[in-house]
Tab-separated table of C-alpha atoms in Angstrom:
chain	number	residue	atom	x	y	z
A	1	UNK	CA	9.585	-16.153	-4.977
A	2	UNK	CA	12.569	-16.427	-3.369
A	3	UNK	CA	13.780	-16.904	-0.222
A	4	UNK	CA	12.981	-13.700	2.402
A	5	UNK	CA	16.667	-12.412	3.701
A	6	UNK	CA	17.458	-9.998	5.975
A	7	UNK	CA	17.365	-6.079	4.273
A	8	UNK	CA	15.567	-7.431	1.222
A	9	UNK	CA	12.856	-5.232	-0.448
A	10	UNK	CA	10.797	-7.943	0.070
A	11	UNK	CA	11.413	-8.409	3.368
A	12	UNK	CA	11.192	-5.150	4.582
A	13	UNK	CA	7.502	-4.761	2.512
A	14	UNK	CA	6.502	-7.819	3.910
A	15	UNK	CA	7.301	-6.540	8.094
A	16	UNK	CA	5.570	-3.023	7.540
A	17	UNK	CA	2.406	-4.313	5.884
A	18	UNK	CA	2.125	-6.989	8.690
A	19	UNK	CA	2.690	-4.254	11.124
A	20	UNK	CA	0.285	-1.572	9.595
A	21	UNK	CA	-2.020	-4.627	9.226
A	22	UNK	CA	-2.016	-5.917	12.838
A	23	UNK	CA	-2.171	-2.352	14.309
A	24	UNK	CA	-4.965	-1.663	11.971
A	25	UNK	CA	-6.785	-4.958	12.829
A	26	UNK	CA	-6.813	-3.767	16.909
A	27	UNK	CA	-8.534	-0.128	15.986
A	28	UNK	CA	-10.947	-0.908	13.080
A	29	UNK	CA	-13.549	-2.050	15.695
A	30	UNK	CA	-12.769	1.609	18.162
A	31	UNK	CA	-13.107	4.024	14.510
A	32	UNK	CA	-16.382	2.152	13.846
A	33	UNK	CA	-17.632	2.831	17.179
A	34	UNK	CA	-17.054	6.530	17.083
A	35	UNK	CA	-17.847	7.222	13.807
A	36	UNK	CA	-20.721	4.873	12.657
A	37	UNK	CA	-20.645	2.817	9.945
A	38	UNK	CA	-20.547	5.022	7.027
A	39	UNK	CA	-18.020	7.511	8.591
A	40	UNK	CA	-16.000	4.587	9.597
A	41	UNK	CA	-15.453	2.862	6.536
A	42	UNK	CA	-14.997	6.237	4.907
A	43	UNK	CA	-11.755	6.906	7.343
A	44	UNK	CA	-10.617	3.219	6.552
A	45	UNK	CA	-10.266	3.896	2.902
A	46	UNK	CA	-8.624	7.029	3.516
A	47	UNK	CA	-6.182	5.654	5.649
A	48	UNK	CA	-5.825	2.344	3.197
A	49	UNK	CA	-5.377	4.820	0.532
A	50	UNK	CA	-2.855	6.916	2.574
A	51	UNK	CA	-1.031	3.582	3.605
A	52	UNK	CA	-0.292	2.983	-0.392
A	53	UNK	CA	0.999	6.031	-1.274
A	54	UNK	CA	3.399	6.065	1.714
A	55	UNK	CA	4.420	2.328	0.562
A	56	UNK	CA	4.593	3.491	-3.035
A	57	UNK	CA	6.945	6.396	-1.837
A	58	UNK	CA	9.287	4.628	-0.074
A	59	UNK	CA	9.548	2.219	-2.692
A	60	UNK	CA	10.279	4.668	-5.497
A	61	UNK	CA	12.837	5.987	-3.027
A	62	UNK	CA	14.588	2.621	-2.615
A	63	UNK	CA	14.806	1.940	-6.288
A	64	UNK	CA	16.247	5.508	-7.479
A	65	UNK	CA	18.499	5.529	-4.417
A	66	UNK	CA	18.866	1.294	-5.250
A	67	UNK	CA	19.025	0.937	-1.413
A	68	UNK	CA	16.850	-1.487	-0.512
A	69	UNK	CA	17.722	-1.348	3.444
A	70	UNK	CA	14.875	1.287	5.414
A	71	UNK	CA	17.256	2.846	7.692
A	72	UNK	CA	19.857	2.768	4.705
A	73	UNK	CA	17.441	4.967	2.618
A	74	UNK	CA	16.124	7.063	5.242
A	75	UNK	CA	19.678	7.703	6.208
A	76	UNK	CA	20.610	8.898	2.752
A	77	UNK	CA	17.405	10.956	1.681
A	78	UNK	CA	16.828	12.415	5.437
A	79	UNK	CA	20.282	12.563	6.954
A	80	UNK	CA	21.900	10.455	10.254
A	81	UNK	CA	19.845	12.539	13.174
A	82	UNK	CA	16.413	12.234	11.313
A	83	UNK	CA	17.207	8.816	11.367
A	84	UNK	CA	17.558	7.986	14.717
A	85	UNK	CA	14.483	10.007	15.246
A	86	UNK	CA	12.815	7.617	12.927
A	87	UNK	CA	14.317	5.054	14.883
A	88	UNK	CA	13.150	6.007	18.453
A	89	UNK	CA	9.753	7.201	17.139
A	90	UNK	CA	9.687	3.186	15.739
A	91	UNK	CA	10.948	1.769	18.910
A	92	UNK	CA	7.869	3.444	20.982
A	93	UNK	CA	5.275	2.886	18.371
A	94	UNK	CA	6.048	-0.978	18.837
A	95	UNK	CA	6.206	-0.426	22.603
A	96	UNK	CA	2.802	0.417	22.423
A	97	UNK	CA	1.855	-2.544	19.908
A	98	UNK	CA	3.163	-4.504	22.712
A	99	UNK	CA	1.243	-3.264	25.116
A	100	UNK	CA	-1.915	-3.092	23.051
A	101	UNK	CA	-1.490	-6.937	22.334
A	102	UNK	CA	-1.151	-7.523	25.857
A	103	UNK	CA	-4.377	-5.372	26.997
A	104	UNK	CA	-6.589	-7.446	24.517
A	105	UNK	CA	-4.853	-10.558	25.400
A	106	UNK	CA	-5.923	-9.893	29.111
A	107	UNK	CA	-9.328	-8.699	28.037
A	108	UNK	CA	-9.920	-11.922	25.953
A	109	UNK	CA	-8.566	-13.936	28.716
A	110	UNK	CA	-10.980	-11.842	31.716
A	111	UNK	CA	-13.549	-12.503	29.467
A	112	UNK	CA	-13.036	-16.898	28.819
A	113	UNK	CA	-12.371	-16.415	32.731
A	114	UNK	CA	-15.280	-15.230	33.596
A	115	UNK	CA	-17.748	-17.235	31.880
A	116	UNK	CA	-15.814	-20.251	33.777
A	117	UNK	CA	-16.967	-18.178	36.788
A	118	UNK	CA	-13.344	-17.611	37.767
A	119	UNK	CA	-11.726	-13.831	38.325
A	120	UNK	CA	-8.721	-12.964	36.984
A	121	UNK	CA	-8.193	-10.845	39.907
A	122	UNK	CA	-7.791	-14.584	42.144
A	123	UNK	CA	-4.603	-15.470	40.601
């Protein structure tokens, strides 16, 4: 393996995978809580299959178009207007991922400090 360079195929796939796994790991307990263990596992397997198919589609399109930058690939295949819309969607997605991480960190800190008898509201 060579270096992970900005805009490279490997770098883009790594970024998409880590982002998807981060959001997915946060939502797994909630899925199983609402669906039950068996149905939750089925939903998780189906979601994993859908993610695999999506990544395969993106990879095949990139290879056929010989474009290894995701934004350039979207602009060529779907047009510039869709590219802007997808960038806005990704911006909103990342914003809510950050909010989710902040809530998770707050709840973890709240549980840890309550064990010590300290309330976060006192800060």
